[in-house]
Amino acid sequence: AGVPITTDMEFGLASNSKLFTAVAVMKLVDAGILNLNDPLHKWLPPFTNVDSMVTLRQLLNHTSGINDVFTTASQAYIEANPSHVFTTAEVMAYIGTKLFNRGTSYGYSNTNYILAGMIVESATGQSIAKIIRDSLLTPLQLDSTFYDHQETVLGAIAHPWHNGTDGFTISRTALNTLGTCAGSMYSTSGEMAQWYQALFSGQVVSANSLREITTFVSSGNYGFGVLSMQ
């Protein structure tokens, strides 16, 4: 309260984090390591309520039918246990029954991007945070952008306010170890502008990959990690 926002303050990117995950995937597609038609079972073990035939493309454009881990139960648990560190097994246990058969509809689900990040880790043997750092943040000199919980806070985080309450002293651990690469990154407004400019001007991925990223599913106007407002 009473402290003005400055340009060097960092804000939680929430679902803007998904674009970093999607682009990290497409960098691996460009390198021939991943294919958008790869099914989940090629890279990951089976999980309850997850169709192992869902493809990487269906994860990225939310046509997988996989339910969202951010259910009412998980939100309530986060609020009651903000410092809890979620394991992969715990995160996967929150997935409810499928929303629809894969490829038949559109349904926004954070789980899709959590699984996409897990595929990146399986394919590379490195954490998704390190892949994003090494392949995207460092080359673009996004020095104030970071993956929370797995990386050190690089600057001043603006206090999150909700319903008139300053939530800065509440731990972000549970929220960001549940959401992982679907929503746990932080950045400044300037670096986000730099990021979008570099990506959409063709400086980050191949022209084919950029076309894939900006191919929007008509029912949701969703590409890969980016929403069309048209």
Tab-separated table of C-alpha atoms in Angstrom:
chain	number	residue	atom	x	y	z
A	1	ALA	CA	0.000	0.000	0.000
A	2	GLY	CA	1.266	3.458	-0.892
A	3	VAL	CA	4.153	2.162	-3.014
A	4	PRO	CA	3.856	3.047	-6.717
A	5	ILE	CA	4.405	0.422	-9.400
A	6	THR	CA	7.727	0.827	-11.215
A	7	THR	CA	8.930	-0.591	-14.509
A	8	ASP	CA	11.400	-2.956	-12.843
A	9	MET	CA	8.752	-4.721	-10.756
A	10	GLU	CA	7.965	-8.305	-11.656
A	11	PHE	CA	4.456	-9.728	-11.891
A	12	GLY	CA	3.193	-13.267	-11.970
A	13	LEU	CA	2.585	-14.160	-15.613
A	14	ALA	CA	-0.082	-16.744	-14.783
A	15	SER	CA	-1.155	-18.398	-18.040
A	16	ASN	CA	1.199	-16.243	-20.112
A	17	SER	CA	3.707	-18.824	-18.841
A	18	LYS	CA	2.120	-21.311	-21.240
A	19	LEU	CA	3.587	-19.556	-24.265
A	20	PHE	CA	7.115	-20.073	-22.922
A	21	THR	CA	6.337	-23.774	-22.506
A	22	ALA	CA	4.831	-24.008	-25.984
A	23	VAL	CA	7.811	-22.273	-27.578
A	24	ALA	CA	10.244	-24.511	-25.671
A	25	VAL	CA	8.360	-27.472	-27.152
A	26	MET	CA	8.549	-26.006	-30.650
A	27	LYS	CA	12.291	-25.424	-30.312
A	28	LEU	CA	12.595	-29.178	-29.713
A	29	VAL	CA	10.301	-29.832	-32.669
A	30	ASP	CA	12.582	-27.668	-34.818
A	31	ALA	CA	15.544	-29.725	-33.552
A	32	GLY	CA	13.822	-32.994	-34.495
A	33	ILE	CA	13.628	-34.199	-30.892
A	34	LEU	CA	9.844	-33.936	-30.563
A	35	ASN	CA	6.997	-34.280	-33.048
A	36	LEU	CA	3.596	-32.663	-32.569
A	37	ASN	CA	1.984	-36.003	-33.369
A	38	ASP	CA	3.863	-37.804	-30.583
A	39	PRO	CA	1.360	-39.537	-28.256
A	40	LEU	CA	1.761	-39.200	-24.503
A	41	HIS	CA	2.731	-42.852	-24.098
A	42	LYS	CA	5.896	-42.268	-26.147
A	43	TRP	CA	7.337	-40.051	-23.412
A	44	LEU	CA	5.341	-40.525	-20.199
A	45	PRO	CA	4.019	-43.372	-18.040
A	46	PRO	CA	0.249	-43.890	-17.806
A	47	PHE	CA	-1.771	-41.690	-15.452
A	48	THR	CA	-5.300	-42.158	-14.179
A	49	ASN	CA	-7.879	-40.216	-16.242
A	50	VAL	CA	-5.275	-39.354	-18.897
A	51	ASP	CA	-5.691	-40.782	-22.397
A	52	SER	CA	-2.211	-41.993	-23.365
A	53	MET	CA	-3.046	-41.563	-27.064
A	54	VAL	CA	-3.433	-37.783	-26.712
A	55	THR	CA	-0.854	-36.045	-28.887
A	56	LEU	CA	1.482	-33.212	-28.062
A	57	ARG	CA	-0.449	-31.003	-30.477
A	58	GLN	CA	-3.711	-31.753	-28.635
A	59	LEU	CA	-2.087	-30.762	-25.359
A	60	LEU	CA	-0.867	-27.448	-26.731
A	61	ASN	CA	-4.158	-26.396	-28.333
A	62	HIS	CA	-6.391	-27.753	-25.537
A	63	THR	CA	-8.177	-30.370	-27.609
A	64	SER	CA	-7.013	-33.296	-25.444
A	65	GLY	CA	-10.136	-33.577	-23.310
A	66	ILE	CA	-7.948	-33.959	-20.195
A	67	ASN	CA	-9.486	-32.387	-17.104
A	68	ASP	CA	-7.899	-29.468	-15.241
A	69	VAL	CA	-5.889	-30.071	-12.057
A	70	PHE	CA	-7.106	-26.735	-10.725
A	71	THR	CA	-10.298	-28.142	-9.318
A	72	THR	CA	-12.205	-26.726	-6.376
A	73	ALA	CA	-10.493	-29.267	-4.129
A	74	SER	CA	-6.966	-28.294	-5.146
A	75	GLN	CA	-7.690	-24.569	-4.805
A	76	ALA	CA	-9.004	-25.144	-1.312
A	77	TYR	CA	-5.923	-27.180	-0.433
A	78	ILE	CA	-3.617	-24.463	-1.741
A	79	GLU	CA	-5.353	-21.835	0.375
A	80	ALA	CA	-5.080	-24.030	3.477
A	81	ASN	CA	-1.499	-25.194	2.785
A	82	PRO	CA	0.259	-22.456	0.801
A	83	SER	CA	3.775	-23.743	1.587
A	84	HIS	CA	3.161	-27.310	0.440
A	85	VAL	CA	5.478	-28.631	-2.284
A	86	PHE	CA	3.429	-30.718	-4.711
A	87	THR	CA	4.982	-33.850	-6.163
A	88	THR	CA	4.215	-35.035	-9.682
A	89	ALA	CA	2.163	-37.896	-8.245
A	90	GLU	CA	0.068	-35.474	-6.193
A	91	VAL	CA	-0.515	-33.195	-9.174
A	92	MET	CA	-1.599	-36.088	-11.373
A	93	ALA	CA	-3.947	-37.337	-8.645
A	94	TYR	CA	-6.026	-34.153	-9.020
A	95	ILE	CA	-6.978	-34.939	-12.615
A	96	GLY	CA	-10.670	-35.722	-12.897
A	97	THR	CA	-12.485	-37.746	-15.520
A	98	LYS	CA	-12.026	-36.633	-19.124
A	99	LEU	CA	-14.021	-33.703	-20.456
A	100	PHE	CA	-14.486	-35.234	-23.922
A	101	ASN	CA	-12.805	-37.680	-26.304
A	102	ARG	CA	-9.450	-36.438	-27.572
A	103	GLY	CA	-9.612	-34.268	-30.662
A	104	THR	CA	-13.391	-33.865	-30.656
A	105	SER	CA	-13.744	-30.512	-28.909
A	106	TYR	CA	-11.910	-27.693	-27.094
A	107	GLY	CA	-11.479	-27.409	-23.330
A	108	TYR	CA	-8.954	-25.145	-21.611
A	109	SER	CA	-6.981	-27.160	-19.071
A	110	ASN	CA	-3.800	-26.325	-17.166
A	111	THR	CA	-3.058	-30.047	-17.062
A	112	ASN	CA	-2.278	-29.975	-20.784
A	113	TYR	CA	0.689	-27.686	-20.243
A	114	ILE	CA	1.881	-29.491	-17.135
A	115	LEU	CA	2.022	-32.670	-19.232
A	116	ALA	CA	3.711	-30.829	-22.119
A	117	GLY	CA	6.416	-29.676	-19.728
A	118	MET	CA	6.839	-33.225	-18.456
A	119	ILE	CA	7.326	-34.408	-22.047
A	120	VAL	CA	10.056	-31.793	-22.531
A	121	GLU	CA	11.785	-33.083	-19.406
A	122	SER	CA	11.466	-36.703	-20.521
A	123	ALA	CA	12.822	-35.931	-23.980
A	124	THR	CA	15.791	-33.867	-22.782
A	125	GLY	CA	16.644	-35.193	-19.327
A	126	GLN	CA	16.569	-31.609	-18.042
A	127	SER	CA	14.026	-29.578	-16.104
A	128	ILE	CA	11.580	-27.464	-18.093
A	129	ALA	CA	12.865	-24.451	-16.138
A	130	LYS	CA	16.409	-25.055	-17.409
A	131	ILE	CA	15.216	-25.643	-20.969
A	132	ILE	CA	13.281	-22.360	-20.916
A	133	ARG	CA	16.271	-20.579	-19.376
A	134	ASP	CA	18.860	-21.953	-21.792
A	135	SER	CA	16.843	-21.915	-25.024
A	136	LEU	CA	14.738	-18.777	-24.548
A	137	LEU	CA	15.529	-16.466	-21.645
A	138	THR	CA	19.322	-16.365	-21.908
A	139	PRO	CA	19.519	-15.935	-25.715
A	140	LEU	CA	16.940	-13.126	-25.578
A	141	GLN	CA	18.591	-11.542	-22.507
A	142	LEU	CA	15.378	-11.715	-20.502
A	143	ASP	CA	17.306	-11.282	-17.280
A	144	SER	CA	14.329	-10.337	-15.086
A	145	THR	CA	12.147	-13.257	-16.163
A	146	PHE	CA	12.210	-16.417	-14.072
A	147	TYR	CA	10.471	-19.704	-13.320
A	148	ASP	CA	9.260	-19.497	-9.727
A	149	HIS	CA	10.253	-22.100	-7.144
A	150	GLN	CA	12.863	-23.662	-9.440
A	151	GLU	CA	14.814	-20.446	-9.941
A	152	THR	CA	15.908	-17.569	-7.720
A	153	VAL	CA	13.752	-14.459	-7.639
A	154	LEU	CA	15.693	-11.987	-9.776
A	155	GLY	CA	14.193	-8.691	-8.628
A	156	ALA	CA	11.308	-7.051	-6.808
A	157	ILE	CA	7.952	-8.811	-7.103
A	158	ALA	CA	4.940	-6.529	-7.006
A	159	HIS	CA	2.625	-7.413	-4.150
A	160	PRO	CA	-0.433	-9.407	-5.254
A	161	TRP	CA	-3.662	-7.854	-3.977
A	162	HIS	CA	-7.031	-9.600	-3.846
A	163	ASN	CA	-10.234	-8.144	-2.428
A	164	GLY	CA	-8.256	-5.354	-0.777
A	165	THR	CA	-5.821	-7.716	0.933
A	166	ASP	CA	-2.063	-7.741	0.361
A	167	GLY	CA	-1.086	-11.390	-0.209
A	168	PHE	CA	2.660	-10.843	-0.482
A	169	THR	CA	3.479	-12.689	2.743
A	170	ILE	CA	1.527	-15.794	1.677
A	171	SER	CA	3.788	-18.486	0.249
A	172	ARG	CA	3.572	-19.063	-3.520
A	173	THR	CA	5.016	-22.567	-3.218
A	174	ALA	CA	1.850	-24.657	-3.372
A	175	LEU	CA	0.328	-22.626	-6.191
A	176	ASN	CA	3.438	-22.724	-8.349
A	177	THR	CA	4.451	-26.329	-7.684
A	178	LEU	CA	0.936	-27.380	-8.680
A	179	GLY	CA	0.716	-25.148	-11.760
A	180	THR	CA	4.396	-25.472	-12.760
A	181	CYS	CA	4.948	-24.549	-16.432
A	182	ALA	CA	1.254	-23.789	-16.924
A	183	GLY	CA	1.495	-20.639	-14.836
A	184	SER	CA	4.472	-20.139	-12.521
A	185	MET	CA	6.685	-17.649	-14.349
A	186	TYR	CA	7.364	-13.999	-13.446
A	187	SER	CA	8.587	-11.073	-15.520
A	188	THR	CA	8.527	-7.314	-15.999
A	189	SER	CA	6.226	-5.531	-18.429
A	190	GLY	CA	9.206	-4.457	-20.531
A	191	GLU	CA	10.641	-7.938	-20.875
A	192	MET	CA	7.247	-9.353	-21.809
A	193	ALA	CA	6.997	-6.783	-24.600
A	194	GLN	CA	10.518	-7.778	-25.680
A	195	TRP	CA	9.539	-11.466	-25.593
A	196	TYR	CA	6.421	-11.081	-27.730
A	197	GLN	CA	8.228	-8.819	-30.201
A	198	ALA	CA	11.051	-11.319	-30.655
A	199	LEU	CA	8.729	-14.304	-31.025
A	200	PHE	CA	6.226	-12.830	-33.453
A	201	SER	CA	8.892	-11.173	-35.596
A	202	GLY	CA	10.349	-14.617	-36.281
A	203	GLN	CA	13.500	-14.425	-34.156
A	204	VAL	CA	12.845	-17.433	-31.896
A	205	VAL	CA	11.459	-20.430	-33.816
A	206	SER	CA	11.215	-21.505	-37.439
A	207	ALA	CA	8.561	-20.036	-39.708
A	208	ASN	CA	6.721	-23.368	-39.685
A	209	SER	CA	6.723	-23.512	-35.894
A	210	LEU	CA	5.461	-19.943	-35.662
A	211	ARG	CA	2.611	-20.903	-38.005
A	212	GLU	CA	1.775	-23.809	-35.716
A	213	ILE	CA	1.799	-21.530	-32.659
A	214	THR	CA	-0.584	-19.103	-34.357
A	215	THR	CA	-2.958	-21.693	-35.825
A	216	PHE	CA	-6.031	-21.073	-33.691
A	217	VAL	CA	-8.627	-23.700	-32.807
A	218	SER	CA	-11.869	-22.077	-33.909
A	219	SER	CA	-13.985	-23.036	-30.905
A	220	GLY	CA	-11.552	-21.509	-28.427
A	221	ASN	CA	-9.497	-19.137	-30.601
A	222	TYR	CA	-6.485	-20.806	-29.009
A	223	GLY	CA	-3.168	-21.591	-30.673
A	224	PHE	CA	-0.174	-22.872	-28.729
A	225	GLY	CA	0.036	-20.857	-25.510
A	226	VAL	CA	-1.607	-17.829	-27.079
A	227	LEU	CA	-5.198	-16.674	-27.471
A	228	SER	CA	-6.593	-14.830	-30.475
A	229	MET	CA	-8.993	-12.018	-29.609
A	230	GLN	CA	-10.331	-11.775	-33.176
